[in-house]
Coordinates of C-alpha atoms and ligand atoms in Angstrom, one line a residue:
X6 CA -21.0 -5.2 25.1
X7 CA -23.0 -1.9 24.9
X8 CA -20.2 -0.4 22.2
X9 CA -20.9 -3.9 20.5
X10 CA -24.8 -3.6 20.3
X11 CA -24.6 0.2 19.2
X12 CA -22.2 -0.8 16.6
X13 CA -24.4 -3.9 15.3
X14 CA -27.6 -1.7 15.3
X15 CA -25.3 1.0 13.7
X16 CA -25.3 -1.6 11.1
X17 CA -28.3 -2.5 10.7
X18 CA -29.9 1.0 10.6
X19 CA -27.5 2.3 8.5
X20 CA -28.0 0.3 5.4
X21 CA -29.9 1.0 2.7
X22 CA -33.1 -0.6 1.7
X23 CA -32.6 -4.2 -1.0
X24 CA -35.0 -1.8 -3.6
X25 CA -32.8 0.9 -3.2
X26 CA -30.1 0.0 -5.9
X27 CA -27.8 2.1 -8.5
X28 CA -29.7 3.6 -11.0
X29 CA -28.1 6.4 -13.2
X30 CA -29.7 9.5 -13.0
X31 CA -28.9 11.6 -16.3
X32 CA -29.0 14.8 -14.1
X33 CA -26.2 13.3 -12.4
X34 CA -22.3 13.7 -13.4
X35 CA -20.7 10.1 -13.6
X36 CA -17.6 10.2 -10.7
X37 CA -15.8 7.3 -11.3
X38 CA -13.3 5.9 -9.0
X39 CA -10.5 3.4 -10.1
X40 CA -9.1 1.4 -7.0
X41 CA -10.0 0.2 -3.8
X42 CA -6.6 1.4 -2.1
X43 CA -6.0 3.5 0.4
X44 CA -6.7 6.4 -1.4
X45 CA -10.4 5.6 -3.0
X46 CA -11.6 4.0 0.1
X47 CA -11.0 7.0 1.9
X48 CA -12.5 9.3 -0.4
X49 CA -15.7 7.3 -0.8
X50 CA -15.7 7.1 3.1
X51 CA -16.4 10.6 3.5
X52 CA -18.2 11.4 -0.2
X53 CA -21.6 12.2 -0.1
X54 CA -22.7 9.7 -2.8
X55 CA -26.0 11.6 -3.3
X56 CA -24.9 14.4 -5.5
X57 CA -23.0 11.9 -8.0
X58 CA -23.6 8.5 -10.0
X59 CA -20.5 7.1 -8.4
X60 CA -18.9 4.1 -9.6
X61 CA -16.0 2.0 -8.4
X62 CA -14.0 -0.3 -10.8
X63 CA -11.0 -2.3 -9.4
X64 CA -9.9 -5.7 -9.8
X65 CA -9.9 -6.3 -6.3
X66 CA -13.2 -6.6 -4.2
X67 CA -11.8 -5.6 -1.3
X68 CA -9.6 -3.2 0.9
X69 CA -6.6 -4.3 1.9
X70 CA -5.0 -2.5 5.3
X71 CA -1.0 -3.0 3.8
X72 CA 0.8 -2.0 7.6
X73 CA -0.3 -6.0 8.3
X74 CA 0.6 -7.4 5.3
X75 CA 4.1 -9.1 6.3
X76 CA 2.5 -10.2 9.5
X77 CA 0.6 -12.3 7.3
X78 CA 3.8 -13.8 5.5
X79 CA 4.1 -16.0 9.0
X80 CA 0.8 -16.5 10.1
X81 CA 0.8 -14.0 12.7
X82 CA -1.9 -12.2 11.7
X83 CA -4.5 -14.2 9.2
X84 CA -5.2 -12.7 5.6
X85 CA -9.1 -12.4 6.1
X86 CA -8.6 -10.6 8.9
X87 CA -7.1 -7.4 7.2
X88 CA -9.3 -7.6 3.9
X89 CA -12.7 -5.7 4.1
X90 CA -15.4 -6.1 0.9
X91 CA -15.6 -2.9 -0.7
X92 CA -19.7 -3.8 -0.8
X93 CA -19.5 -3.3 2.9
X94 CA -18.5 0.1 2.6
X95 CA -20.8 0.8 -0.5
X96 CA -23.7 -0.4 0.9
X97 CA -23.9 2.1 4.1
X98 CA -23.2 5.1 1.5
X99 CA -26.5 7.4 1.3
X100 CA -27.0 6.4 -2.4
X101 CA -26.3 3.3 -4.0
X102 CA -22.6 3.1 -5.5
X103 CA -21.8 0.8 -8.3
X104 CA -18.9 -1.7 -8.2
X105 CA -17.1 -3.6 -11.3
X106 CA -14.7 -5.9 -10.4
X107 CA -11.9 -5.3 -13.2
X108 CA -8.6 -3.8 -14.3
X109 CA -9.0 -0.3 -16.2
X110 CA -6.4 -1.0 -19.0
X111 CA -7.0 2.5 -21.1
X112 CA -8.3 6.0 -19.9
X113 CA -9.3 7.8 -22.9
X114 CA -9.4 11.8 -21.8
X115 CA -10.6 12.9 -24.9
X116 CA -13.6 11.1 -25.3
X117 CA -13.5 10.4 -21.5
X118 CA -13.5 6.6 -21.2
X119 CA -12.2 4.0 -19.5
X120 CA -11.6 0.5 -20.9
X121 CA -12.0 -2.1 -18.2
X122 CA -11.5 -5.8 -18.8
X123 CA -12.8 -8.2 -16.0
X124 CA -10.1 -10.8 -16.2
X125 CA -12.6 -13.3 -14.7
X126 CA -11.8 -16.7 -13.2
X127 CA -15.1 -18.0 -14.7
X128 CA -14.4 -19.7 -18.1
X129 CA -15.5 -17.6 -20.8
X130 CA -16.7 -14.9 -18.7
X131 CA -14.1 -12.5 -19.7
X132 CA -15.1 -9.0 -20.7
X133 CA -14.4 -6.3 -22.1
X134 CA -16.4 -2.9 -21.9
X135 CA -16.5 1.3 -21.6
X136 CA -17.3 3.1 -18.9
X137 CA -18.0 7.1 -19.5
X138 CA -17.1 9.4 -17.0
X139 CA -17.8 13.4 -16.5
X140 CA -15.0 12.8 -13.7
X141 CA -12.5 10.3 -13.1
X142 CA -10.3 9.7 -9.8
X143 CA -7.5 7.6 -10.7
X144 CA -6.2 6.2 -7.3
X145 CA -4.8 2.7 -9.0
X146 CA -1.4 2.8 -7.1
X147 CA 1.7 1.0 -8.1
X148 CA 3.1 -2.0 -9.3
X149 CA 6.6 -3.9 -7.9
X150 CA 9.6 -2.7 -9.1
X151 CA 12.2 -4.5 -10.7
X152 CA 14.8 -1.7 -12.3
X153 CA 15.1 -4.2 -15.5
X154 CA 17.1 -6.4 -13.2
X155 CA 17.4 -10.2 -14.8
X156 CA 15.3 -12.8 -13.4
X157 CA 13.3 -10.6 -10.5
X158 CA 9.9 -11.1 -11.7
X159 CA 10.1 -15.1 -12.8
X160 CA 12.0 -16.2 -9.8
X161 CA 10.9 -13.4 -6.5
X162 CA 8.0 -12.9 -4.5
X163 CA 6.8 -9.5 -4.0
X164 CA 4.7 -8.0 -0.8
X165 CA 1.9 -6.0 -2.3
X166 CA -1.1 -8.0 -2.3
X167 CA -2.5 -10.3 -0.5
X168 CA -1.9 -13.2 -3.1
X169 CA 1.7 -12.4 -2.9
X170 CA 1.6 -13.1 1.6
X171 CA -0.1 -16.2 0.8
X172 CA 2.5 -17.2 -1.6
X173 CA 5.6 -16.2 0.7
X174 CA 4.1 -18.4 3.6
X175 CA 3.8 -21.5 1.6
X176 CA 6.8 -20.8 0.1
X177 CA 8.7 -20.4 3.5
X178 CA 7.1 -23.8 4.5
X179 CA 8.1 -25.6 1.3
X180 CA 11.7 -24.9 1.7
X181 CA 11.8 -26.1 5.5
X182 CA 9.9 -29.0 4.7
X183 CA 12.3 -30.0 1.4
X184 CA 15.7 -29.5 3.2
X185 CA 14.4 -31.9 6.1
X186 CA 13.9 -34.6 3.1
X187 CA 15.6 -37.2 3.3
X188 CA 19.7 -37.5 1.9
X189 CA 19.0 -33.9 1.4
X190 CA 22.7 -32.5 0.7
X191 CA 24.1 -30.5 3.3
X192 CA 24.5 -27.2 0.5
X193 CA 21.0 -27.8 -0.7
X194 CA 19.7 -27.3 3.1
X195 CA 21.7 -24.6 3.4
X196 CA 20.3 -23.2 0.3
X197 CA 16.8 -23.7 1.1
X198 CA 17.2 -22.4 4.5
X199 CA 18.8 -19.0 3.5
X200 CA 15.9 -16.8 2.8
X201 CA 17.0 -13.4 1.5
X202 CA 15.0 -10.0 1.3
X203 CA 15.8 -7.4 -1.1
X204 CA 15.3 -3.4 -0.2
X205 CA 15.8 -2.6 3.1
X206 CA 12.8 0.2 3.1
X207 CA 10.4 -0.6 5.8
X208 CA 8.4 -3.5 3.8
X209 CA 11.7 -5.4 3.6
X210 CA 12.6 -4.5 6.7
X211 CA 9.4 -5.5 8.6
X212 CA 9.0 -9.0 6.7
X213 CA 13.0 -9.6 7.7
X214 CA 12.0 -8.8 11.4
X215 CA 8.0 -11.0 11.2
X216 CA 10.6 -13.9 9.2
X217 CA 13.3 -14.2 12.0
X218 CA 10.2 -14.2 14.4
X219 CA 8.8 -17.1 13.0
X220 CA 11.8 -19.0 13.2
X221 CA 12.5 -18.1 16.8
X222 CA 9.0 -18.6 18.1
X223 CA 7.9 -21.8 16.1
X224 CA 9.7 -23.1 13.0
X225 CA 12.8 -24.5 15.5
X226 CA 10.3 -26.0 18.6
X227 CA 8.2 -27.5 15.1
X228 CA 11.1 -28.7 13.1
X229 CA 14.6 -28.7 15.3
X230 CA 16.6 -30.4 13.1
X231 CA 17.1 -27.2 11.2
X232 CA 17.6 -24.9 14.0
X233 CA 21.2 -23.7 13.0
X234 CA 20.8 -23.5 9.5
X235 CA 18.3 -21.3 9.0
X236 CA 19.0 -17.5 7.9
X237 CA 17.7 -14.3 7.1
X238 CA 19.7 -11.7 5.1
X239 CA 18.8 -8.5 4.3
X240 CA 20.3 -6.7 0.9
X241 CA 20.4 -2.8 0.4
X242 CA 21.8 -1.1 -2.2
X243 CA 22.1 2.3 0.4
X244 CA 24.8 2.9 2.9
X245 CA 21.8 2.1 5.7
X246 CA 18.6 0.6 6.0
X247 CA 15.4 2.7 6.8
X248 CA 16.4 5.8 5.4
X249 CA 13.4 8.0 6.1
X250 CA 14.5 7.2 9.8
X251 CA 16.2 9.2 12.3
X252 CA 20.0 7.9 12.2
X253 CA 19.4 6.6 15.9
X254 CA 16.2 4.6 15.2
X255 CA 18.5 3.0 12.0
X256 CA 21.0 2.6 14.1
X257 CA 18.5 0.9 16.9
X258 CA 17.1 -1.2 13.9
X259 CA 20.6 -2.6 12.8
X260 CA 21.9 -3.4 16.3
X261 CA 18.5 -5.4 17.1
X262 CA 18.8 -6.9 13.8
X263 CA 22.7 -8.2 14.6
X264 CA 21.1 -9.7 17.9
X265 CA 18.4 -11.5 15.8
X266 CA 21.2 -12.7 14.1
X267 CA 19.7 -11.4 10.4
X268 CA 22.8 -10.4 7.8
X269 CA 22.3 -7.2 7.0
X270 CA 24.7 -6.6 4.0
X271 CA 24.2 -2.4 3.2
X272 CA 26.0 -0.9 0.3
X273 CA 25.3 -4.3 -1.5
X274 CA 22.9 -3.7 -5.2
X275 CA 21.4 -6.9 -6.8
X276 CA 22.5 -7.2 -10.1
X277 CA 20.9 -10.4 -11.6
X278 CA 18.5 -13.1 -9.7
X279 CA 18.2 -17.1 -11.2
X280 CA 16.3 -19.8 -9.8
X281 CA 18.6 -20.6 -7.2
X282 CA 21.4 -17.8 -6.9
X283 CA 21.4 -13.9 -6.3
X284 CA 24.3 -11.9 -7.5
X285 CA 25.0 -8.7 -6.2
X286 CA 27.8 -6.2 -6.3
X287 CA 29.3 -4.9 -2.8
X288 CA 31.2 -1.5 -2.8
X289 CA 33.9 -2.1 0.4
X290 CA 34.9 0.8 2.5
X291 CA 37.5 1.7 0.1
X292 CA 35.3 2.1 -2.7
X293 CA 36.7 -1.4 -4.5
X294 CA 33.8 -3.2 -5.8
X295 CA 33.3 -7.0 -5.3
X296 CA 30.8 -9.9 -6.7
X297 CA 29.1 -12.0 -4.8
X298 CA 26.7 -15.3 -5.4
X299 CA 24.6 -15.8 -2.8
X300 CA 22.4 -19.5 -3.1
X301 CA 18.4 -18.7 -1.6
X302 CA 16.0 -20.5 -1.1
X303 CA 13.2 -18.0 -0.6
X304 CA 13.6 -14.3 -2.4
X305 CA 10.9 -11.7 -1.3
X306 CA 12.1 -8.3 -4.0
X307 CA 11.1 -4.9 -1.8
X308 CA 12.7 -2.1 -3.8
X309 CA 10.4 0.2 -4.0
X310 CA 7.2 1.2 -6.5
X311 CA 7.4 1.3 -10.6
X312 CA 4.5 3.2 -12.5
X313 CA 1.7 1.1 -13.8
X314 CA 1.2 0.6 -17.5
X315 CA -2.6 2.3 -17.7
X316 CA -1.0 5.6 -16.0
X317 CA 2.1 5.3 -18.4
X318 CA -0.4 5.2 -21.3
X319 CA -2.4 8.0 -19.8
X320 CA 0.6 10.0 -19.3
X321 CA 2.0 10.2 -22.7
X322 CA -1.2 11.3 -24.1
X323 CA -0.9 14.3 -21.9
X324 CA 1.6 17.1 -23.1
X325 CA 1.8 18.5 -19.8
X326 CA 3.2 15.3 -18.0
X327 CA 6.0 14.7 -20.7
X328 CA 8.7 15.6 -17.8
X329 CA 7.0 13.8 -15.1
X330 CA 8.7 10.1 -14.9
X331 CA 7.1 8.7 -11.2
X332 CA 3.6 8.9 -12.0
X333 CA 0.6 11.7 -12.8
X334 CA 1.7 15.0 -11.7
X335 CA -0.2 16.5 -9.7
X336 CA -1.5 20.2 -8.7
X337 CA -2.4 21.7 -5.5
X338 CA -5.9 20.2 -5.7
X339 CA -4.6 16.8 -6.9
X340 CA -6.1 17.6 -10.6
X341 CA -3.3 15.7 -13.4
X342 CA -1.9 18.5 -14.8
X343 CA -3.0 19.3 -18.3
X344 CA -6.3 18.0 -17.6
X345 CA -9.5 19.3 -15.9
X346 CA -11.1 16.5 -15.2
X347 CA -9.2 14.2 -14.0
X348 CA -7.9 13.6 -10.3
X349 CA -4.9 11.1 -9.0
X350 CA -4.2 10.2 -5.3
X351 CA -2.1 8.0 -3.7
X352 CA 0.8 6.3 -5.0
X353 CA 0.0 6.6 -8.8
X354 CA -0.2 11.1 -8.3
X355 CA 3.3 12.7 -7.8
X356 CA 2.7 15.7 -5.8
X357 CA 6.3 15.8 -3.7
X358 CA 5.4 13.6 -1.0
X359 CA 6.4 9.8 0.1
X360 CA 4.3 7.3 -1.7
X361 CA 2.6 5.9 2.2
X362 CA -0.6 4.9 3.1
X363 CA -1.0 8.2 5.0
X364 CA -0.7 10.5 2.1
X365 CA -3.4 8.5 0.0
X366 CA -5.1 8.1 3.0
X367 CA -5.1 12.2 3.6
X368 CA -5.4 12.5 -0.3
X369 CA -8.9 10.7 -0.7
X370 CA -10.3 12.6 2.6
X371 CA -9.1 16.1 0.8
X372 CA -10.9 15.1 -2.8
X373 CA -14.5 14.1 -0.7
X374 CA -14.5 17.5 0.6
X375 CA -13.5 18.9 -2.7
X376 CA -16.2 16.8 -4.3
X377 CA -18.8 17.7 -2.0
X378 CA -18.2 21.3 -2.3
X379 CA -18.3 21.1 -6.1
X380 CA -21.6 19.7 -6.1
X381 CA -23.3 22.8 -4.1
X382 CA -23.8 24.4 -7.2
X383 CA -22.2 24.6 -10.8
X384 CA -21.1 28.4 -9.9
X385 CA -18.7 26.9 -7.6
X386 CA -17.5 23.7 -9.8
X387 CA -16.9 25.9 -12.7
X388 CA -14.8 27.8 -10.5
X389 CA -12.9 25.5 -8.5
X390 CA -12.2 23.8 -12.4
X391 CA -10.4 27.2 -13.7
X392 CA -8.7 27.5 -10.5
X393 CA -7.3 24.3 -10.1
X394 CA -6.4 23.6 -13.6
X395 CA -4.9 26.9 -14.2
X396 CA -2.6 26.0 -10.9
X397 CA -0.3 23.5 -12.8
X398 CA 3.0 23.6 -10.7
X399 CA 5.7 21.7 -10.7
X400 CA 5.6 18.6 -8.4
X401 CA 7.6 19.7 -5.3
X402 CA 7.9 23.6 -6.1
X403 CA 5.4 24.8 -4.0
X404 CA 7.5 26.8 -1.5
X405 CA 9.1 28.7 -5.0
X406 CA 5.0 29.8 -5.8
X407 CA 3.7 30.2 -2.8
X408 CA 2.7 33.3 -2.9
X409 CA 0.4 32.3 -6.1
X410 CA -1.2 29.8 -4.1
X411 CA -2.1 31.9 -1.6
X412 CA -3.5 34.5 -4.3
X413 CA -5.6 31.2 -5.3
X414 CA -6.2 30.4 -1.8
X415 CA -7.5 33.6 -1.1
X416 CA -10.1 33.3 -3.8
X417 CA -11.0 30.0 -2.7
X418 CA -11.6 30.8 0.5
X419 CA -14.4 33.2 -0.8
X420 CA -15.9 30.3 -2.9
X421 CA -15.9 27.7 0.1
X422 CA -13.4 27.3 2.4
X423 CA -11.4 24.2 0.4
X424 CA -8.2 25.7 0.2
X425 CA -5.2 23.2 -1.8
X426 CA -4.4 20.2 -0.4
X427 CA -2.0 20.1 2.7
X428 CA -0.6 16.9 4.1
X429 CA -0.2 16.4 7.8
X430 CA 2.5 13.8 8.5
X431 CA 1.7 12.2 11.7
X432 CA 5.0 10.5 11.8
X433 CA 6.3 7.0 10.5
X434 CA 6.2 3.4 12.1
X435 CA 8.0 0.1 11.8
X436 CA 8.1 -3.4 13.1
X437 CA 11.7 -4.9 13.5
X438 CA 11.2 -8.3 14.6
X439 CA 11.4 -9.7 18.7
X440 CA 8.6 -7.5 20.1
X441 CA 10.1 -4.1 19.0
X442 CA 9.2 -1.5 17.1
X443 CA 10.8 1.9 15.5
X444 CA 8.7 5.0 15.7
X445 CA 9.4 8.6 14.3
X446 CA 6.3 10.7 15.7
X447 CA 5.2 14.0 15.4
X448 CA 3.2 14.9 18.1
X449 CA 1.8 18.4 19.7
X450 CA 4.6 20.1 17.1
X451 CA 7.5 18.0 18.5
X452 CA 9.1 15.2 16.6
X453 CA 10.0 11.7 18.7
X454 CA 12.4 9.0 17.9
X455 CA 11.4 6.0 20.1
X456 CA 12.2 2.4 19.8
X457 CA 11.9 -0.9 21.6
X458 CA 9.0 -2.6 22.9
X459 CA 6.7 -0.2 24.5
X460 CA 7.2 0.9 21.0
X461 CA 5.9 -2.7 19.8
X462 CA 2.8 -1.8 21.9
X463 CA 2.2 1.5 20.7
X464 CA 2.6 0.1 17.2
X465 CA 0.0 -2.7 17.5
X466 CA -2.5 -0.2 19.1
X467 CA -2.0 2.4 16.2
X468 CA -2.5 -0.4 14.0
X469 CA -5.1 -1.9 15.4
X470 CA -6.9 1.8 15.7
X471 CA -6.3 2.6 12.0
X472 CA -7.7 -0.7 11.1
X473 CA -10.8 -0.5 8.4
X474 CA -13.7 -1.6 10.3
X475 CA -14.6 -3.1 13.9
X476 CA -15.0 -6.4 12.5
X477 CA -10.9 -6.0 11.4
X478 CA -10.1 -5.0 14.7
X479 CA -11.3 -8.2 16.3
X480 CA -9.8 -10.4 14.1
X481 CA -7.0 -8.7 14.5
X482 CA -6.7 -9.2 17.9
X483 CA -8.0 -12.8 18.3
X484 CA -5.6 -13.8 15.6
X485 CA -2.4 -12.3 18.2
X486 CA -3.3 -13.8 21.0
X487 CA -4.0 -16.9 18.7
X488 CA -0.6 -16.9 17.2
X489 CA 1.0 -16.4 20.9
X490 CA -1.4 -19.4 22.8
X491 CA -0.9 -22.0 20.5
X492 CA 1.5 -21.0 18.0
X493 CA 1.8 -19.7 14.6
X494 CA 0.5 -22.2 11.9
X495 CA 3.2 -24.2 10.3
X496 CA 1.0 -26.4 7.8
X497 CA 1.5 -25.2 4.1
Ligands
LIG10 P1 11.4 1.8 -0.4 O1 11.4 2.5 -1.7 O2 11.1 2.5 0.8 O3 12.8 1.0 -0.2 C1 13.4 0.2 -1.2 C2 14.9 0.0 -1.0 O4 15.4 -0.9 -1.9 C3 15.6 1.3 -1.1 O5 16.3 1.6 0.1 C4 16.6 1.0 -2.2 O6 17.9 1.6 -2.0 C5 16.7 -0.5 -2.2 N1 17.1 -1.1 -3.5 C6 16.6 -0.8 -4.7 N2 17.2 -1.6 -5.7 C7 18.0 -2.4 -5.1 C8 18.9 -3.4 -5.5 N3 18.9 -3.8 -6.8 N4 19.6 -4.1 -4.6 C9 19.5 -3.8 -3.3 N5 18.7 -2.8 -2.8 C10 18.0 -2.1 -3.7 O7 10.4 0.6 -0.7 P2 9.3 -0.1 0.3 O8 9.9 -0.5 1.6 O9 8.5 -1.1 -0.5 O10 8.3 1.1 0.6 C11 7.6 1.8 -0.4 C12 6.8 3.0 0.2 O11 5.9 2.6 1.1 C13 7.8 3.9 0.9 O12 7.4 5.2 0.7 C14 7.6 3.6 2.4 O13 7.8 4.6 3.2 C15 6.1 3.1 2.4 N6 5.9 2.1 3.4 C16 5.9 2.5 4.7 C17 5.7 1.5 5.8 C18 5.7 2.0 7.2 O14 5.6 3.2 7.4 N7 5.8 1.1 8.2 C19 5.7 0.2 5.5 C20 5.8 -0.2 4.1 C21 5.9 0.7 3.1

């Protein structure tokens, strides 16, 4: 109760007065952000938004915390719960932050501009405009990807955004609810009731495991009829699933998924997707190569992350990123190479590592600092630009120059104290479905594999730590022990 009143007069004391509301001061530079991800949030968390005219421009409203995404696929975990407004962020920043709710379709580095487009629900609202920047932060992520493969995007559902949880849930409904119709056919039911995930990375992996749940724990008491015909299979194109997993916590995942009865067919690519069927190619153990048509009545696609088409553009009107093929390349103090003023984080910036929530996370908290270093005085901007931009390495080569770094470093160091960025993996985590969880952890300079379900618990309180705000946190938690009293939801 006292943490609860602190935090509520926390609240209160800490916003800014109605009056006080962005107004563009010309001695100001114009910082502005695109995306409300991982990355941006976390920079704007910790930037001092006095020393800038900041604005934020993203088509979403919100921040979305993506480790509790597929929990909302079932119900277990409701979609407001894990969606926070960016304005409640913005508004306890010490100076007023603009916000424009749109999609930046064109970033213009030579006359530094970003076209944005607001794509608005409201009839005839829709508008286009520029915004000028002095520095931009692109932090816009990634969009699905679907290697060309036939039929993906008109007949799958992805897991990125929360539109596409929503989706899956009614979806997963609808096919229960049609195969129980009556004179059904006994291969429609079985087609409706096979759901099939694609990628067996940790997003596919964790919405197989939160899937099988929902069957176990509800779907059959709700709807019995249908209580052997239901299936979960799980496609990868790789030997194994997880594969940034230690080969015991892969091999832990696969044997708990053979007792949740989910398929797991490894070794297995998807080759072309229609309205009803998958068809994907199997290599057996003696390298022979077979076809197989697999009738679904629910696809969720989970392969991975493509490049978006506004950092496409802006990369081919960079020289410099002409070799770079997985997004904006990225030095040492996340400046695009071949640029000076312009910064990437997250899963849009190639800078060697994995494209998690982590690294954006850590990404967005290095570029405040840098930021708010910068704006001590010009001396040290100027130099931190000539520095950073004259550091273009190769994405991933750092070991090969780091002895140049260090030179840079060194210099740095006697500006102040911002040395290059330096990730800090704290280790990775994943739900598997029946109250367990996998964790790799790195902890007091040891590594640990753990799995199982005091690894379930561990998992829901890191998850429910790293959650954006109190109010998250709550929800969070009343929506679990919601889900276990009385159920998950089953209405459509
Ligand atoms: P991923 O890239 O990790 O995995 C995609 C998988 O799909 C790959 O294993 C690939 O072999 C497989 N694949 C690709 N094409 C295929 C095809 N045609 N047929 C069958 N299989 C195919 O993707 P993800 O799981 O969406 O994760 C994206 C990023 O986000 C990763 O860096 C991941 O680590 C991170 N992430 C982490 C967590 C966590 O830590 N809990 C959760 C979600 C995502």
């Amino acid at each position: 109760a006292i943490g609860g009143a602190a935090y509520l007069a926390y609240g209160v004391w800490d916003l800014r007065h109605p009056d006080d509301q962005f107004e563009p001061d010309p001695n100001k530079k114009n910082l502005v952000i695109l995306g409300t991800g991982w990355g941006a949030v976390s920079l704007l968390k910790k930037l001092d938004t006095e020393n800038y005219n900041v604005i934020v421009i993203s088509p979403r409203n919100y921040f979305l915390f993506t480790p509790l995404l597929p929990s909302c696929t079932t119900g277990t975990v409701e979609h407001r719960s894990i969606m926070e407004p960016i304005r409640s962020i913005t508004r306890h920043k010490q100076a007023a932050v603009k916000f424009y709710e749109a999609e930046a379709t064109k970033i213009d580095p030579e006359r530094k501009t970003v076209l944005i487009d607001d794509n608005s629900d409201v009839k005839g609202a829709s508008n286009k405009t520029e915004v000028s920047y002095d520095m931009l932060v692109v932090s816009v992520g990634a969009e699905n990807a679907t290697f060309g493969i036939p039929g993906v995007k008109e007949h799958s559902c992805f897991l990125k955004e929360i539109g596409d949880a929503q989706q899956i849930r009614k979806k997963i409904m609808d096919c229960v609810e049609t195969a129980t119709f009556k004179d059904q056919s006994p291969e429609e039911v079985e087609r409706l009731l096979h759901m099939v995930v694609v990628g067996g990375g940790p997003t596919g992996v964790e919405f197989a495991g939160e899937l099988q749940d929902f069957f176990d724990q509800d779907i059959k008491k709700w709807v019995p009829e249908i209580s052997d015909k239901f299936k979960v299979t799980l496609i990868e194109a790789l030997p194994n699933v997880l594969p940034m997993f230690s080969k015991q916590l892969i091999d832990y995942t696969e044997s708990t998924f053979k007792e949740e009865k989910i398929t797991i067919k490894t070794k297995t690519a998807v080759k072309k997707v229609t309205d009803k069927t998958v068809e994907a190619e199997a290599t057996g153990p003696d390298g022979k190569k077979t076809t197989e048509v697999m009738p679904y009545g629910l696809l969720v696609w989970a392969t991975g992350n493509a490049v978006r088409p506004v950092v496409k553009d802006l990369m081919s009107q960079i020289p410099a990123q002409k070799d770079s093929r997985r997004g904006l390349a990225v030095n040492e103090y996340l400046v695009v190479q071949g640029t000076k003023d312009i910064w990437a984080t997250g899963d849009c910036a190639v800078a060697g590592y994995a494209p998690t929530a982590q690294v954006a996370s850590q990404e967005g908290a290095f570029l405040a600092r840098l930021f708010n270093t910068m704006a001590k005085s010009e001396a040290i901007e100027n130099q931190i630009h000539e520095l950073s931009s004259s550091l273009n390495l190769k994405p991933g080569d750092s070991a090969s120059v780091s002895k140049e770094i260090e030179a840079h470093e060194k210099q740095l160091r006697r500006i102040k104290d911002i040395k290059p960025f330096h990730y800090t993996h704290q280790g990775s985590l994943a739900y598997i479905g029946s109250e367990r969880a996998v964790a790799d952890v790195s902890w007091l300079n040891g590594n640990f594999a753990t799995g199982g379900g005091l690894t379930y618990l561990f998992w829901r309180s890191a998850y429910l730590s790293m959650c954006f705000s109190t109010r998250n946190r709550v929800l969070v938690v009343l929506d679990w022990l919601k889900s276990k009293a009385f159920g998950r939801d089953v209405s459509r």
